[in-house]
CSV table of C-alpha atoms in Angstrom, one decimal:
chain,number,residue,atom,x,y,z
A,17,MET,CA,0.0,0.0,0.0
A,18,PRO,CA,1.2,3.5,-0.7
A,19,SER,CA,2.2,5.8,2.2
A,20,LEU,CA,3.3,9.4,2.7
A,21,PRO,CA,5.8,10.7,5.3
A,22,ILE,CA,4.1,13.3,7.5
A,23,GLY,CA,5.3,14.7,10.8
A,24,GLY,CA,7.6,11.8,11.7
A,25,ALA,CA,5.1,9.1,10.7
A,26,ARG,CA,4.2,7.3,7.4
A,27,ILE,CA,0.5,7.6,6.7
A,28,SER,CA,-0.8,4.6,4.8
A,29,TYR,CA,-3.6,4.9,2.4
A,30,GLU,CA,-5.3,3.3,-0.7
A,31,ILE,CA,-7.4,4.7,-3.5
A,32,ASP,CA,-10.1,2.7,-5.2
A,33,GLY,CA,-11.3,3.9,-8.6
A,34,ASP,CA,-9.6,5.8,-11.4
A,35,THR,CA,-12.0,8.6,-12.2
A,36,GLY,CA,-14.6,10.8,-10.6
A,37,PRO,CA,-14.8,13.1,-7.6
A,38,LEU,CA,-12.6,12.1,-4.6
A,39,VAL,CA,-14.1,10.8,-1.3
A,40,VAL,CA,-11.9,10.5,1.7
A,41,GLN,CA,-12.9,7.9,4.3
A,42,LEU,CA,-11.5,7.9,7.9
A,43,HIS,CA,-12.0,5.5,10.8
A,44,GLY,CA,-12.4,5.6,14.6
A,45,LEU,CA,-10.0,5.4,17.5
A,46,THR,CA,-8.0,2.1,17.7
A,47,SER,CA,-9.5,1.0,14.4
A,48,SER,CA,-8.3,1.1,10.8
A,49,ARG,CA,-9.7,1.0,7.3
A,50,GLU,CA,-9.5,-2.9,7.4
A,51,ARG,CA,-11.2,-3.1,10.8
A,52,ASP,CA,-14.0,-0.7,9.9
A,53,ALA,CA,-14.8,-2.8,6.8
A,54,LEU,CA,-15.2,-5.8,9.1
A,55,LEU,CA,-17.5,-3.8,11.4
A,56,GLY,CA,-19.7,-2.8,8.4
A,57,LEU,CA,-18.5,0.8,8.5
A,58,ASP,CA,-17.0,1.0,5.0
A,59,MET,CA,-19.2,3.9,3.9
A,60,GLY,CA,-17.7,4.2,0.4
A,61,ARG,CA,-18.6,0.7,-0.8
A,62,ALA,CA,-22.0,1.8,-2.3
A,63,LEU,CA,-20.5,4.7,-4.3
A,64,ARG,CA,-20.2,4.5,-8.1
A,65,GLY,CA,-18.2,6.8,-10.4
A,66,HIS,CA,-16.0,8.1,-7.6
A,67,ARG,CA,-12.5,7.6,-6.3
A,68,VAL,CA,-12.4,6.5,-2.7
A,69,LEU,CA,-9.3,7.4,-0.6
A,70,ARG,CA,-9.2,5.2,2.6
A,71,VAL,CA,-6.7,6.4,5.2
A,72,ASP,CA,-5.2,4.8,8.3
A,73,ALA,CA,-4.6,7.5,10.9
A,74,ARG,CA,-1.1,7.7,12.3
A,75,GLY,CA,-0.4,4.9,14.8
A,76,HIS,CA,-3.3,2.9,13.4
A,77,GLY,CA,-3.5,0.0,10.9
A,78,GLN,CA,-0.6,0.1,8.5
A,79,SER,CA,0.5,3.7,9.4
A,80,THR,CA,3.4,4.2,11.7
A,81,GLY,CA,3.2,6.3,14.8
A,82,THR,CA,5.1,8.8,16.9
A,83,PRO,CA,5.8,8.9,20.7
A,84,ARG,CA,4.1,12.2,21.3
A,85,GLU,CA,0.5,12.2,22.8
A,86,ALA,CA,-0.3,15.5,21.1
A,87,ASP,CA,0.2,13.9,17.7
A,88,TYR,CA,-3.1,12.0,18.2
A,89,GLY,CA,-5.3,14.9,19.0
A,90,TRP,CA,-8.0,15.5,16.4
A,91,ASP,CA,-6.5,18.8,15.4
A,92,ALA,CA,-3.2,17.1,14.7
A,93,LEU,CA,-4.9,14.3,12.7
A,94,ALA,CA,-6.6,17.0,10.7
A,95,ARG,CA,-3.3,18.4,9.8
A,96,ASP,CA,-2.1,14.9,8.7
A,97,LEU,CA,-5.3,14.6,6.5
A,98,LEU,CA,-4.9,18.0,4.9
A,99,ALA,CA,-1.2,17.3,4.1
A,100,LEU,CA,-2.2,14.0,2.6
A,101,LEU,CA,-4.9,15.6,0.5
A,102,ASP,CA,-2.4,18.3,-0.7
A,103,ASP,CA,-0.2,15.4,-2.0
A,104,VAL,CA,-2.8,13.1,-3.6
A,105,ALA,CA,-5.4,15.6,-4.6
A,106,PRO,CA,-3.9,19.1,-4.8
A,107,GLY,CA,-6.5,21.8,-5.1
A,108,GLU,CA,-9.4,19.3,-5.3
A,109,ARG,CA,-12.6,19.6,-3.3
A,110,VAL,CA,-13.4,16.3,-1.6
A,111,HIS,CA,-16.2,14.5,0.2
A,112,GLY,CA,-15.2,13.5,3.8
A,113,VAL,CA,-16.7,10.7,5.9
A,114,GLY,CA,-15.6,9.1,9.1
A,115,PRO,CA,-16.8,7.8,12.5
A,116,SER,CA,-16.0,9.0,15.9
A,117,MET,CA,-12.3,10.1,15.8
A,118,GLY,CA,-12.8,10.4,12.0
A,119,THR,CA,-15.6,12.9,12.7
A,120,GLY,CA,-13.4,14.9,15.0
A,121,THR,CA,-10.7,14.9,12.4
A,122,LEU,CA,-13.0,16.0,9.6
A,123,LEU,CA,-14.5,18.8,11.7
A,124,HIS,CA,-11.1,20.2,12.6
A,125,ALA,CA,-10.0,19.9,8.9
A,126,ALA,CA,-13.2,21.7,7.7
A,127,VAL,CA,-12.6,24.5,10.2
A,128,ALA,CA,-9.0,24.9,9.2
A,129,ASP,CA,-9.6,24.6,5.4
A,130,PRO,CA,-13.3,25.0,4.6
A,131,ALA,CA,-12.7,25.3,0.8
A,132,ARG,CA,-11.3,21.8,0.7
A,133,PHE,CA,-14.6,19.9,1.4
A,134,ALA,CA,-17.6,19.5,-0.9
A,135,SER,CA,-19.6,17.6,1.7
A,136,LEU,CA,-19.2,16.0,5.2
A,137,THR,CA,-20.7,12.9,6.6
A,138,LEU,CA,-20.2,12.7,10.4
A,139,VAL,CA,-20.7,9.1,11.6
A,140,THR,CA,-21.3,8.3,15.3
A,141,PRO,CA,-20.1,11.7,16.6
A,142,PRO,CA,-18.1,11.2,19.9
A,143,THR,CA,-18.5,12.8,23.3
A,144,ALA,CA,-17.7,16.5,23.1
A,145,TRP,CA,-17.4,19.7,25.1
A,146,LYS,CA,-18.7,19.3,28.7
A,147,ARG,CA,-19.3,15.6,28.3
A,148,ARG,CA,-15.8,15.1,27.1
A,149,ARG,CA,-14.4,15.4,30.6
A,150,GLY,CA,-15.8,12.0,31.7
A,151,GLN,CA,-14.5,10.4,28.5
A,152,ARG,CA,-11.0,11.7,29.3
A,153,ASP,CA,-10.9,9.8,32.5
A,154,VAL,CA,-12.0,6.6,30.7
A,155,TYR,CA,-9.2,6.9,28.2
A,156,ARG,CA,-6.6,7.6,30.8
A,157,ALA,CA,-7.7,4.7,32.9
A,158,HIS,CA,-7.5,2.5,29.8
A,159,ALA,CA,-4.0,3.7,29.1
A,160,GLU,CA,-2.9,2.7,32.6
A,161,LEU,CA,-4.6,-0.6,32.2
A,162,VAL,CA,-2.7,-1.4,29.1
A,163,GLU,CA,0.6,-0.4,30.7
A,164,ALA,CA,-0.1,-2.5,33.8
A,165,GLN,CA,-1.7,-5.6,32.2
A,166,GLY,CA,-1.3,-5.4,28.4
A,167,SER,CA,-3.8,-4.8,25.6
A,168,ALA,CA,-5.6,-8.2,26.3
A,169,ALA,CA,-6.9,-6.7,29.5
A,170,LEU,CA,-8.3,-3.8,27.6
A,171,ARG,CA,-10.1,-6.1,25.2
A,172,VAL,CA,-11.7,-7.9,28.2
A,173,ALA,CA,-12.9,-4.6,29.6
A,174,ASP,CA,-14.3,-3.6,26.2
A,175,ARG,CA,-16.2,-6.8,25.9
A,176,ALA,CA,-17.8,-6.2,29.3
A,177,ALA,CA,-19.1,-2.8,28.2
A,178,PRO,CA,-22.7,-2.4,26.9
A,179,VAL,CA,-23.0,-2.7,23.1
A,180,PRO,CA,-25.2,-0.3,21.2
A,181,PRO,CA,-28.3,-2.1,19.8
A,182,ALA,CA,-27.2,-1.1,16.2
A,183,MET,CA,-24.0,-3.1,16.6
A,184,ALA,CA,-25.5,-6.1,18.3
A,185,PHE,CA,-24.2,-8.5,15.7
A,186,ALA,CA,-20.8,-6.9,15.0
A,187,PRO,CA,-17.9,-9.3,14.9
A,188,ASP,CA,-15.3,-9.3,17.7
A,189,THR,CA,-12.2,-7.4,16.7
A,190,VAL,CA,-9.0,-6.2,18.3
A,191,PRO,CA,-7.4,-2.8,18.3
A,192,SER,CA,-5.4,-1.9,15.2
A,193,ILE,CA,-2.6,-0.2,17.2
A,194,PRO,CA,0.7,-1.8,18.3
A,195,GLU,CA,0.6,-2.5,22.1
A,196,PRO,CA,3.6,-0.3,23.0
A,197,LEU,CA,2.0,2.7,21.3
A,198,LEU,CA,-1.6,2.2,22.5
A,199,PRO,CA,-1.3,4.1,25.8
A,200,THR,CA,0.1,7.1,24.0
A,201,VAL,CA,-2.7,7.1,21.5
A,202,LEU,CA,-5.3,6.8,24.3
A,203,ARG,CA,-3.8,9.7,26.2
A,204,GLY,CA,-3.8,11.7,23.0
A,205,ALA,CA,-7.5,11.0,22.6
A,206,ALA,CA,-8.2,11.9,26.2
A,207,ALA,CA,-6.7,15.4,25.6
A,208,THR,CA,-8.6,16.3,22.5
A,209,ASP,CA,-12.1,17.7,21.7
A,210,LEU,CA,-14.2,18.9,18.8
A,211,PRO,CA,-13.7,22.5,17.6
A,212,ARG,CA,-15.6,25.2,19.4
A,213,LYS,CA,-19.3,25.5,18.7
A,214,SER,CA,-18.8,28.9,17.1
A,215,GLN,CA,-16.3,27.4,14.7
A,216,ILE,CA,-18.7,24.6,13.7
A,217,ARG,CA,-21.4,27.1,13.0
A,218,GLY,CA,-19.2,28.4,10.2
A,219,ILE,CA,-19.4,25.1,8.3
A,220,THR,CA,-21.6,25.6,5.2
A,221,VAL,CA,-21.2,22.5,3.1
A,222,PRO,CA,-24.0,19.8,3.0
A,223,THR,CA,-23.5,17.6,6.1
A,224,LEU,CA,-25.0,14.2,6.8
A,225,ILE,CA,-24.9,13.0,10.5
A,226,LEU,CA,-25.3,9.3,11.1
A,227,ALA,CA,-25.8,8.3,14.7
A,228,TRP,CA,-27.0,5.4,16.7
A,229,THR,CA,-28.7,5.1,20.1
A,230,LYS,CA,-27.7,4.0,23.6
A,231,ASP,CA,-23.9,4.5,23.3
A,232,ARG,CA,-22.3,6.7,26.0
A,233,THR,CA,-19.1,7.0,24.0
A,234,HIS,CA,-21.1,8.3,21.0
A,235,PRO,CA,-24.1,10.0,22.6
A,236,MET,CA,-27.1,11.2,20.7
A,237,LYS,CA,-26.7,14.6,22.4
A,238,THR,CA,-23.5,15.3,20.4
A,239,ALA,CA,-25.2,14.3,17.1
A,240,ARG,CA,-28.2,16.5,17.8
A,241,ARG,CA,-26.1,19.5,18.8
A,242,LEU,CA,-24.1,19.2,15.6
A,243,ALA,CA,-27.3,19.1,13.6
A,244,GLU,CA,-28.3,22.3,15.3
A,245,LEU,CA,-24.9,24.0,14.7
A,246,VAL,CA,-24.5,23.1,11.1
A,247,GLU,CA,-27.3,24.8,9.2
A,248,ASP,CA,-27.2,22.6,6.1
A,249,SER,CA,-27.3,19.3,7.9
A,250,THR,CA,-29.5,16.1,8.1
A,251,LEU,CA,-29.5,13.7,11.1
A,252,VAL,CA,-30.3,10.0,10.6
A,253,VAL,CA,-30.5,7.7,13.6
A,254,ALA,CA,-30.0,3.9,13.5
A,255,ARG,CA,-31.6,1.9,16.3
A,256,THR,CA,-30.9,-1.6,14.9
A,257,PRO,CA,-28.2,-3.3,12.8
A,258,TYR,CA,-30.5,-2.8,9.8
A,259,GLY,CA,-30.3,0.9,10.2
A,260,VAL,CA,-26.5,0.7,10.0
A,261,MET,CA,-26.7,-1.5,7.0
A,262,ALA,CA,-28.5,1.4,5.2
A,263,TRP,CA,-25.8,3.9,5.9
A,264,PRO,CA,-23.5,3.3,2.9
A,265,ALA,CA,-26.5,3.9,0.5
A,266,LEU,CA,-27.5,7.0,2.5
A,267,PHE,CA,-23.9,8.2,2.2
A,268,ALA,CA,-23.8,7.6,-1.5
A,269,GLU,CA,-27.1,9.5,-2.0
A,270,HIS,CA,-25.8,12.4,0.1
A,271,VAL,CA,-22.6,12.7,-2.0
A,272,THR,CA,-24.4,12.6,-5.3
A,273,MET,CA,-27.1,15.0,-4.2
A,274,SER,CA,-24.4,17.4,-2.9
A,275,GLU,CA,-22.7,17.3,-6.3
A,276,ALA,CA,-26.0,17.9,-8.1
A,277,ARG,CA,-26.8,20.9,-5.9
A,278,ALA,CA,-23.3,22.3,-6.5
A,279,ALA,CA,-23.7,21.8,-10.3
A,280,ASP,CA,-27.1,23.5,-10.3
A,281,THR,CA,-25.7,26.5,-8.3
A,282,ALA,CA,-22.8,26.8,-10.7
A,283,ALA,CA,-25.1,26.7,-13.7
A,284,ARG,CA,-27.4,29.4,-12.3
A,285,ILE,CA,-24.4,31.7,-11.4
A,286,GLY,CA,-22.9,31.1,-14.9
């Protein structure tokens, strides 16, 4: 797989398709493009006539990592993403999609470079703002657990946690991060947050928000607040695995409709 050196790491990626607008697909914390596909979260699989850029965040999957906790904040991952896009798609507007950490990364990237994105799809938005404080403690405790007992102990703890109804039949998977790096990544996640609400209000591209219920790590409150903050947004909620199965088709429709709207606007202006 190709990779690009960025900030002391090599960011691994792949591009499916030869022609058409570019879609960039990210993943969640401790996951990877391969693991998300196993979990049914490969949002780009229903697209036709597009190129799909799938990226492993630094320290995840086939990308290498760095020993600095700050390198795993969502703002830092957004800088990685924009640097990668400058290399593989210079000057091109892209459609962005990603769950949880991927949502945080996309929001920071859209705030930093709003002209880069043609649309956003925010999947299972994570805890944010005031609610983020409690999640910080969880991630720091998980980092200490890995250091004391290894990543197997973290997997045991994860299996004991409640599973959202929409993921009831998801396969059992393991973190896609090397064990020595995992505490650093978790502490980096503990220290980060979504952009300020005033910054998110400035996002003007069509935005689809895909959320599920009964998940304290990805609460509906964040999804609803994002829907309020982004004027041109649509919120869709999955309550069963069948709802999640519909997400790739909803994402494909969102991308094609965003392009149709942009073309119509350009024709009227021209």
